């Protein structure tokens, strides 16, 4: 079952914040976040394991609520380089299979 | 450390022809994945290998797609015969083990005419 990402698209000005959500109907072992720029391969951002942890990387952070089977990616003080499509990948507790969401397209303008 | 290598980068074939893609994962990575990414969509897992064994191939169209991972290292994905709807980017990724972060290759853009 593919995780549901929201919103589908976001347009920001430099310096603004954004939140991208990822929701699954299955019990999860972990959630991965990736960013893909046009014509390029996805790049790993961070992984969150069950246990309700929160992680940060520069001005990008994420949380994982395993009870709600949801994860959120927080981008603060956005930069032009943040533009791209963000995918969450959910890993279930069974076969450790990763299923990617449809993506959230983020565009940051000056 | 070298990343995931894929070839070719681009391929144009006619429907009903065959095509093969090659992937060399990061050294020491036990898990290898093949994804199909259609424009505007997320990567769709076709097959997942753990060393040289198949872990999941539930979404692989087995009547036309096949894949193998020789000696638990390199892998090839083949399509025979190709259909128009196979036009997509085929991504190979590897990870240290199942559930770990994945590192993607540059992909092969396939166009079937």
PDB file of C-alpha atoms in Angstrom:
ATOM      1  CA  UNK A   1       0.000   0.000   0.000  1.00  0.00           C
ATOM      2  CA  UNK A   2       1.574   3.241  -1.193  1.00  0.00           C
ATOM      3  CA  UNK A   3       1.997   5.923   1.514  1.00  0.00           C
ATOM      4  CA  UNK A   4       0.054   9.128   0.990  1.00  0.00           C
ATOM      5  CA  UNK A   5       2.021  12.359   0.790  1.00  0.00           C
ATOM      6  CA  UNK A   6       0.601  15.842   1.253  1.00  0.00           C
ATOM      7  CA  UNK A   7       0.600  18.407  -0.105  1.00  0.00           C
ATOM      8  CA  UNK A   8       1.197  17.368  -3.715  1.00  0.00           C
ATOM      9  CA  UNK A   9       2.991  20.624  -4.477  1.00  0.00           C
ATOM     10  CA  UNK A  10       4.295  23.665  -2.610  1.00  0.00           C
ATOM     11  CA  UNK A  11       5.599  27.012  -3.817  1.00  0.00           C
ATOM     12  CA  UNK A  12       7.700  28.989  -1.352  1.00  0.00           C
ATOM     13  CA  UNK A  13       9.725  32.149  -1.267  1.00  0.00           C
ATOM     14  CA  UNK A  14      13.273  31.940   0.038  1.00  0.00           C
ATOM     15  CA  UNK A  15      13.288  31.943   3.827  1.00  0.00           C
ATOM     16  CA  UNK A  16       9.795  30.491   4.246  1.00  0.00           C
ATOM     17  CA  UNK A  17       9.046  27.225   6.009  1.00  0.00           C
ATOM     18  CA  UNK A  18       7.290  24.105   4.741  1.00  0.00           C
ATOM     19  CA  UNK A  19       5.963  20.836   6.137  1.00  0.00           C
ATOM     20  CA  UNK A  20       5.522  17.678   4.062  1.00  0.00           C
ATOM     21  CA  UNK A  21       3.481  14.836   5.481  1.00  0.00           C
ATOM     22  CA  UNK A  22       3.601  11.103   4.822  1.00  0.00           C
ATOM     23  CA  UNK A  23       0.919   8.709   6.028  1.00  0.00           C
ATOM     24  CA  UNK A  24       0.740   4.925   5.827  1.00  0.00           C
ATOM     25  CA  UNK A  25      -2.018   2.384   6.463  1.00  0.00           C
ATOM     26  CA  UNK A  26       0.489  -0.257   7.557  1.00  0.00           C
ATOM     27  CA  UNK A  27       2.597  -0.733  10.673  1.00  0.00           C
ATOM     28  CA  UNK A  28       6.002   0.709   9.947  1.00  0.00           C
ATOM     29  CA  UNK A  29       9.548  -0.163  10.910  1.00  0.00           C
ATOM     30  CA  UNK A  30      11.039   3.041   9.531  1.00  0.00           C
ATOM     31  CA  UNK A  31      10.504   5.988   7.229  1.00  0.00           C
ATOM     32  CA  UNK A  32      13.034   7.297   4.725  1.00  0.00           C
ATOM     33  CA  UNK A  33      13.072  10.723   3.117  1.00  0.00           C
ATOM     34  CA  UNK A  34      14.664  11.458  -0.259  1.00  0.00           C
ATOM     35  CA  UNK A  35      14.929  14.484  -2.512  1.00  0.00           C
ATOM     36  CA  UNK A  36      15.056  14.231  -6.288  1.00  0.00           C
ATOM     37  CA  UNK A  37      15.955  17.070  -8.607  1.00  0.00           C
ATOM     38  CA  UNK A  38      14.732  17.071 -12.178  1.00  0.00           C
ATOM     39  CA  UNK A  39      16.624  14.569 -14.306  1.00  0.00           C
ATOM     40  CA  UNK A  40      18.638  13.254 -11.362  1.00  0.00           C
ATOM     41  CA  UNK A  41      18.475  10.255  -9.050  1.00  0.00           C
ATOM     42  CA  UNK A  42      16.900  10.503  -5.584  1.00  0.00           C
ATOM     43  CA  UNK A  43      19.285  11.519  -2.825  1.00  0.00           C
ATOM     44  CA  UNK A  44      18.914  10.186   0.718  1.00  0.00           C
ATOM     45  CA  UNK A  45      18.077  12.827   3.340  1.00  0.00           C
ATOM     46  CA  UNK A  46      17.357  10.934   6.537  1.00  0.00           C
ATOM     47  CA  UNK A  47      15.911   7.800   8.065  1.00  0.00           C
ATOM     48  CA  UNK A  48      13.661   7.577  11.113  1.00  0.00           C
ATOM     49  CA  UNK A  49      13.234   4.362  13.048  1.00  0.00           C
ATOM     50  CA  UNK A  50      10.222   3.377  15.099  1.00  0.00           C
ATOM     51  CA  UNK A  51      10.368   4.810  18.568  1.00  0.00           C
ATOM     52  CA  UNK A  52       8.945   8.215  17.744  1.00  0.00           C
ATOM     53  CA  UNK A  53      12.276   9.809  17.100  1.00  0.00           C
ATOM     54  CA  UNK A  54      12.948  13.140  15.550  1.00  0.00           C
ATOM     55  CA  UNK A  55      15.989  13.982  13.502  1.00  0.00           C
ATOM     56  CA  UNK A  56      17.551  17.104  12.139  1.00  0.00           C
ATOM     57  CA  UNK A  57      20.018  17.895   9.424  1.00  0.00           C
ATOM     58  CA  UNK A  58      20.932  21.548   9.069  1.00  0.00           C
ATOM     59  CA  UNK A  59      17.559  23.251   8.504  1.00  0.00           C
ATOM     60  CA  UNK A  60      15.752  20.079   7.507  1.00  0.00           C
ATOM     61  CA  UNK A  61      14.274  17.884  10.207  1.00  0.00           C
ATOM     62  CA  UNK A  62      11.714  15.125  10.452  1.00  0.00           C
ATOM     63  CA  UNK A  63       9.545  13.309  12.955  1.00  0.00           C
ATOM     64  CA  UNK A  64       7.997   9.850  13.010  1.00  0.00           C
ATOM     65  CA  UNK A  65       4.902   8.892  14.971  1.00  0.00           C
ATOM     66  CA  UNK A  66       4.733   5.103  14.721  1.00  0.00           C
ATOM     67  CA  UNK A  67       1.360   4.890  16.480  1.00  0.00           C
ATOM     68  CA  UNK A  68      -0.231   7.124  13.877  1.00  0.00           C
ATOM     69  CA  UNK A  69       1.966   5.632  11.120  1.00  0.00           C
ATOM     70  CA  UNK A  70       2.858   9.132  10.045  1.00  0.00           C
ATOM     71  CA  UNK A  71       6.005  11.098   9.378  1.00  0.00           C
ATOM     72  CA  UNK A  72       6.561  14.769   8.670  1.00  0.00           C
ATOM     73  CA  UNK A  73       9.479  16.551   7.024  1.00  0.00           C
ATOM     74  CA  UNK A  74      10.145  20.123   8.148  1.00  0.00           C
ATOM     75  CA  UNK A  75      12.072  22.560   5.977  1.00  0.00           C
ATOM     76  CA  UNK A  76      12.881  25.833   7.709  1.00  0.00           C
ATOM     77  CA  UNK A  77      14.226  29.028   6.162  1.00  0.00           C
ATOM     78  CA  UNK A  78      14.054  27.423   2.730  1.00  0.00           C
ATOM     79  CA  UNK A  79      16.823  27.988   0.207  1.00  0.00           C
ATOM     80  CA  UNK A  80      16.713  27.869  -3.592  1.00  0.00           C
ATOM     81  CA  UNK A  81      18.622  24.581  -3.412  1.00  0.00           C
ATOM     82  CA  UNK A  82      15.701  22.945  -1.584  1.00  0.00           C
ATOM     83  CA  UNK A  83      13.670  22.880  -4.811  1.00  0.00           C
ATOM     84  CA  UNK A  84      12.877  19.384  -6.024  1.00  0.00           C
ATOM     85  CA  UNK A  85      10.523  16.499  -5.390  1.00  0.00           C
ATOM     86  CA  UNK A  86      10.497  14.990  -1.925  1.00  0.00           C
ATOM     87  CA  UNK A  87       9.619  11.324  -1.500  1.00  0.00           C
ATOM     88  CA  UNK A  88       8.940   9.408   1.647  1.00  0.00           C
ATOM     89  CA  UNK A  89       9.706   5.707   1.589  1.00  0.00           C
ATOM     90  CA  UNK A  90       8.012   3.541   4.181  1.00  0.00           C
ATOM     91  CA  UNK A  91       9.512   0.264   5.369  1.00  0.00           C
ATOM     92  CA  UNK A  92       7.068  -2.209   6.886  1.00  0.00           C
ATOM     93  CA  UNK A  93       7.725  -4.503   9.805  1.00  0.00           C
ATOM     94  CA  UNK A  94       7.433  -7.611   7.646  1.00  0.00           C
ATOM     95  CA  UNK A  95       9.798  -8.005   4.737  1.00  0.00           C
ATOM     96  CA  UNK A  96      11.560  -4.660   5.024  1.00  0.00           C
ATOM     97  CA  UNK A  97      10.224  -3.662   1.649  1.00  0.00           C
ATOM     98  CA  UNK A  98      10.390   0.057   0.867  1.00  0.00           C
ATOM     99  CA  UNK A  99       7.377   1.637  -0.789  1.00  0.00           C
ATOM    100  CA  UNK A 100       7.652   5.205  -2.046  1.00  0.00           C
ATOM    101  CA  UNK A 101       4.952   7.829  -2.012  1.00  0.00           C
ATOM    102  CA  UNK A 102       3.972   9.785  -5.117  1.00  0.00           C
ATOM    103  CA  UNK A 103       6.121  12.729  -4.063  1.00  0.00           C
ATOM    104  CA  UNK A 104       5.690  16.373  -3.083  1.00  0.00           C
ATOM    105  CA  UNK A 105       6.968  18.934  -5.558  1.00  0.00           C
ATOM    106  CA  UNK A 106       8.629  21.864  -3.820  1.00  0.00           C
ATOM    107  CA  UNK A 107       9.597  25.026  -5.649  1.00  0.00           C
ATOM    108  CA  UNK A 108      11.496  27.775  -3.883  1.00  0.00           C
ATOM    109  CA  UNK A 109      11.661  31.125  -5.628  1.00  0.00           C
ATOM    110  CA  UNK A 110      13.849  34.130  -4.876  1.00  0.00           C
TER     111      UNK A 110
ATOM    112  CA  UNK B   1      33.783   5.661  -2.255  1.00  0.00           C
ATOM    113  CA  UNK B   2      32.319   4.926  -5.679  1.00  0.00           C
ATOM    114  CA  UNK B   3      28.570   5.216  -6.039  1.00  0.00           C
ATOM    115  CA  UNK B   4      26.086   2.964  -7.797  1.00  0.00           C
ATOM    116  CA  UNK B   5      26.927   2.603 -11.468  1.00  0.00           C
ATOM    117  CA  UNK B   6      24.367   1.971 -14.201  1.00  0.00           C
ATOM    118  CA  UNK B   7      24.527   1.577 -17.948  1.00  0.00           C
ATOM    119  CA  UNK B   8      23.404   2.531 -20.442  1.00  0.00           C
ATOM    120  CA  UNK B   9      22.158   5.994 -19.474  1.00  0.00           C
ATOM    121  CA  UNK B  10      19.731   6.218 -22.371  1.00  0.00           C
ATOM    122  CA  UNK B  11      18.127   3.644 -24.626  1.00  0.00           C
ATOM    123  CA  UNK B  12      15.609   3.949 -27.431  1.00  0.00           C
ATOM    124  CA  UNK B  13      14.045   0.757 -28.808  1.00  0.00           C
ATOM    125  CA  UNK B  14      10.996  -0.243 -30.795  1.00  0.00           C
ATOM    126  CA  UNK B  15       8.164  -2.182 -29.206  1.00  0.00           C
ATOM    127  CA  UNK B  16       8.646  -5.928 -29.171  1.00  0.00           C
ATOM    128  CA  UNK B  17      12.439  -5.528 -29.049  1.00  0.00           C
ATOM    129  CA  UNK B  18      14.504  -6.579 -26.057  1.00  0.00           C
ATOM    130  CA  UNK B  19      16.748  -4.489 -23.804  1.00  0.00           C
ATOM    131  CA  UNK B  20      19.064  -5.091 -20.864  1.00  0.00           C
ATOM    132  CA  UNK B  21      20.245  -2.798 -18.113  1.00  0.00           C
ATOM    133  CA  UNK B  22      23.304  -3.279 -15.926  1.00  0.00           C
ATOM    134  CA  UNK B  23      23.942  -2.177 -12.346  1.00  0.00           C
ATOM    135  CA  UNK B  24      27.033  -2.279 -10.141  1.00  0.00           C
ATOM    136  CA  UNK B  25      26.148  -1.499  -6.502  1.00  0.00           C
ATOM    137  CA  UNK B  26      28.298   0.071  -3.830  1.00  0.00           C
ATOM    138  CA  UNK B  27      30.908  -2.385  -2.614  1.00  0.00           C
ATOM    139  CA  UNK B  28      29.763  -4.307   0.444  1.00  0.00           C
ATOM    140  CA  UNK B  29      26.069  -3.566   0.012  1.00  0.00           C
ATOM    141  CA  UNK B  30      24.024  -6.713   0.460  1.00  0.00           C
ATOM    142  CA  UNK B  31      20.709  -5.363  -0.796  1.00  0.00           C
ATOM    143  CA  UNK B  32      20.080  -4.322  -4.379  1.00  0.00           C
ATOM    144  CA  UNK B  33      16.879  -2.823  -5.776  1.00  0.00           C
ATOM    145  CA  UNK B  34      15.490  -2.181  -9.234  1.00  0.00           C
ATOM    146  CA  UNK B  35      12.856   0.524  -9.515  1.00  0.00           C
ATOM    147  CA  UNK B  36      10.732   1.775 -12.376  1.00  0.00           C
ATOM    148  CA  UNK B  37       9.966   5.490 -12.277  1.00  0.00           C
ATOM    149  CA  UNK B  38       7.391   6.865 -14.666  1.00  0.00           C
ATOM    150  CA  UNK B  39       7.465  10.629 -15.186  1.00  0.00           C
ATOM    151  CA  UNK B  40       5.729  12.441 -12.336  1.00  0.00           C
ATOM    152  CA  UNK B  41       5.503   9.384 -10.079  1.00  0.00           C
ATOM    153  CA  UNK B  42       7.510   7.890  -7.245  1.00  0.00           C
ATOM    154  CA  UNK B  43       9.887   4.966  -7.786  1.00  0.00           C
ATOM    155  CA  UNK B  44       8.064   1.642  -7.995  1.00  0.00           C
ATOM    156  CA  UNK B  45       9.955  -1.394  -6.713  1.00  0.00           C
ATOM    157  CA  UNK B  46      10.319  -4.103  -9.349  1.00  0.00           C
ATOM    158  CA  UNK B  47      12.646  -6.502  -7.571  1.00  0.00           C
ATOM    159  CA  UNK B  48      14.768  -6.601  -4.431  1.00  0.00           C
ATOM    160  CA  UNK B  49      17.782  -8.857  -3.949  1.00  0.00           C
ATOM    161  CA  UNK B  50      19.455  -9.807  -0.698  1.00  0.00           C
ATOM    162  CA  UNK B  51      22.941 -10.920  -1.741  1.00  0.00           C
ATOM    163  CA  UNK B  52      22.104 -13.115  -4.751  1.00  0.00           C
ATOM    164  CA  UNK B  53      18.645 -14.190  -3.596  1.00  0.00           C
ATOM    165  CA  UNK B  54      15.325 -12.562  -4.486  1.00  0.00           C
ATOM    166  CA  UNK B  55      13.514 -11.046  -1.499  1.00  0.00           C
ATOM    167  CA  UNK B  56      10.600  -9.450  -3.341  1.00  0.00           C
ATOM    168  CA  UNK B  57       9.529  -9.508  -6.973  1.00  0.00           C
ATOM    169  CA  UNK B  58       5.801  -9.148  -6.464  1.00  0.00           C
ATOM    170  CA  UNK B  59       5.534  -6.175  -8.848  1.00  0.00           C
ATOM    171  CA  UNK B  60       7.822  -7.526 -11.557  1.00  0.00           C
ATOM    172  CA  UNK B  61       5.885  -8.362 -14.760  1.00  0.00           C
ATOM    173  CA  UNK B  62       7.421 -11.785 -15.007  1.00  0.00           C
ATOM    174  CA  UNK B  63       6.040 -12.523 -18.472  1.00  0.00           C
ATOM    175  CA  UNK B  64       8.421  -9.922 -19.916  1.00  0.00           C
ATOM    176  CA  UNK B  65      10.837  -8.775 -17.200  1.00  0.00           C
ATOM    177  CA  UNK B  66      13.646 -10.798 -15.685  1.00  0.00           C
ATOM    178  CA  UNK B  67      16.510  -9.943 -13.371  1.00  0.00           C
ATOM    179  CA  UNK B  68      19.483 -11.634 -11.849  1.00  0.00           C
ATOM    180  CA  UNK B  69      22.258 -10.732  -9.468  1.00  0.00           C
ATOM    181  CA  UNK B  70      25.400 -12.629 -10.246  1.00  0.00           C
ATOM    182  CA  UNK B  71      27.533 -13.688  -7.284  1.00  0.00           C
ATOM    183  CA  UNK B  72      25.696 -11.179  -5.107  1.00  0.00           C
ATOM    184  CA  UNK B  73      27.310  -8.170  -6.773  1.00  0.00           C
ATOM    185  CA  UNK B  74      26.367  -6.897 -10.264  1.00  0.00           C
ATOM    186  CA  UNK B  75      22.824  -7.173 -11.520  1.00  0.00           C
ATOM    187  CA  UNK B  76      21.057  -7.097 -14.869  1.00  0.00           C
ATOM    188  CA  UNK B  77      17.430  -6.312 -15.633  1.00  0.00           C
ATOM    189  CA  UNK B  78      16.002  -7.468 -18.957  1.00  0.00           C
ATOM    190  CA  UNK B  79      12.802  -6.656 -20.784  1.00  0.00           C
ATOM    191  CA  UNK B  80      11.653  -8.937 -23.591  1.00  0.00           C
ATOM    192  CA  UNK B  81       9.523  -8.002 -25.469  1.00  0.00           C
ATOM    193  CA  UNK B  82       9.194  -4.320 -24.627  1.00  0.00           C
ATOM    194  CA  UNK B  83       5.867  -2.499 -24.685  1.00  0.00           C
ATOM    195  CA  UNK B  84       5.139   1.193 -25.069  1.00  0.00           C
ATOM    196  CA  UNK B  85       4.148   1.444 -21.393  1.00  0.00           C
ATOM    197  CA  UNK B  86       7.652   0.324 -20.368  1.00  0.00           C
ATOM    198  CA  UNK B  87       8.952   3.787 -21.237  1.00  0.00           C
ATOM    199  CA  UNK B  88      10.346   5.056 -17.935  1.00  0.00           C
ATOM    200  CA  UNK B  89      13.526   5.618 -15.971  1.00  0.00           C
ATOM    201  CA  UNK B  90      14.918   2.437 -14.460  1.00  0.00           C
ATOM    202  CA  UNK B  91      16.747   3.104 -11.227  1.00  0.00           C
ATOM    203  CA  UNK B  92      19.095   0.757  -9.461  1.00  0.00           C
ATOM    204  CA  UNK B  93      19.798   1.306  -5.770  1.00  0.00           C
ATOM    205  CA  UNK B  94      21.773  -0.482  -3.093  1.00  0.00           C
ATOM    206  CA  UNK B  95      21.872  -0.458   0.682  1.00  0.00           C
ATOM    207  CA  UNK B  96      24.111  -1.985   3.340  1.00  0.00           C
ATOM    208  CA  UNK B  97      21.252  -4.259   4.370  1.00  0.00           C
ATOM    209  CA  UNK B  98      17.468  -4.399   4.223  1.00  0.00           C
ATOM    210  CA  UNK B  99      15.833  -1.344   5.748  1.00  0.00           C
ATOM    211  CA  UNK B 100      18.960   0.831   5.549  1.00  0.00           C
ATOM    212  CA  UNK B 101      19.196   4.024   3.526  1.00  0.00           C
ATOM    213  CA  UNK B 102      19.385   3.474  -0.204  1.00  0.00           C
ATOM    214  CA  UNK B 103      21.867   4.948  -2.647  1.00  0.00           C
ATOM    215  CA  UNK B 104      20.629   5.353  -6.177  1.00  0.00           C
ATOM    216  CA  UNK B 105      22.436   5.135  -9.470  1.00  0.00           C
ATOM    217  CA  UNK B 106      21.913   7.750 -12.211  1.00  0.00           C
ATOM    218  CA  UNK B 107      19.233   5.629 -13.896  1.00  0.00           C
ATOM    219  CA  UNK B 108      18.562   4.471 -17.443  1.00  0.00           C
ATOM    220  CA  UNK B 109      15.996   6.416 -19.420  1.00  0.00           C
ATOM    221  CA  UNK B 110      14.163   3.947 -21.687  1.00  0.00           C
ATOM    222  CA  UNK B 111      12.000   5.116 -24.558  1.00  0.00           C
ATOM    223  CA  UNK B 112       9.925   2.505 -26.391  1.00  0.00           C
ATOM    224  CA  UNK B 113       8.558   3.665 -29.746  1.00  0.00           C
TER     225      UNK B 113
END
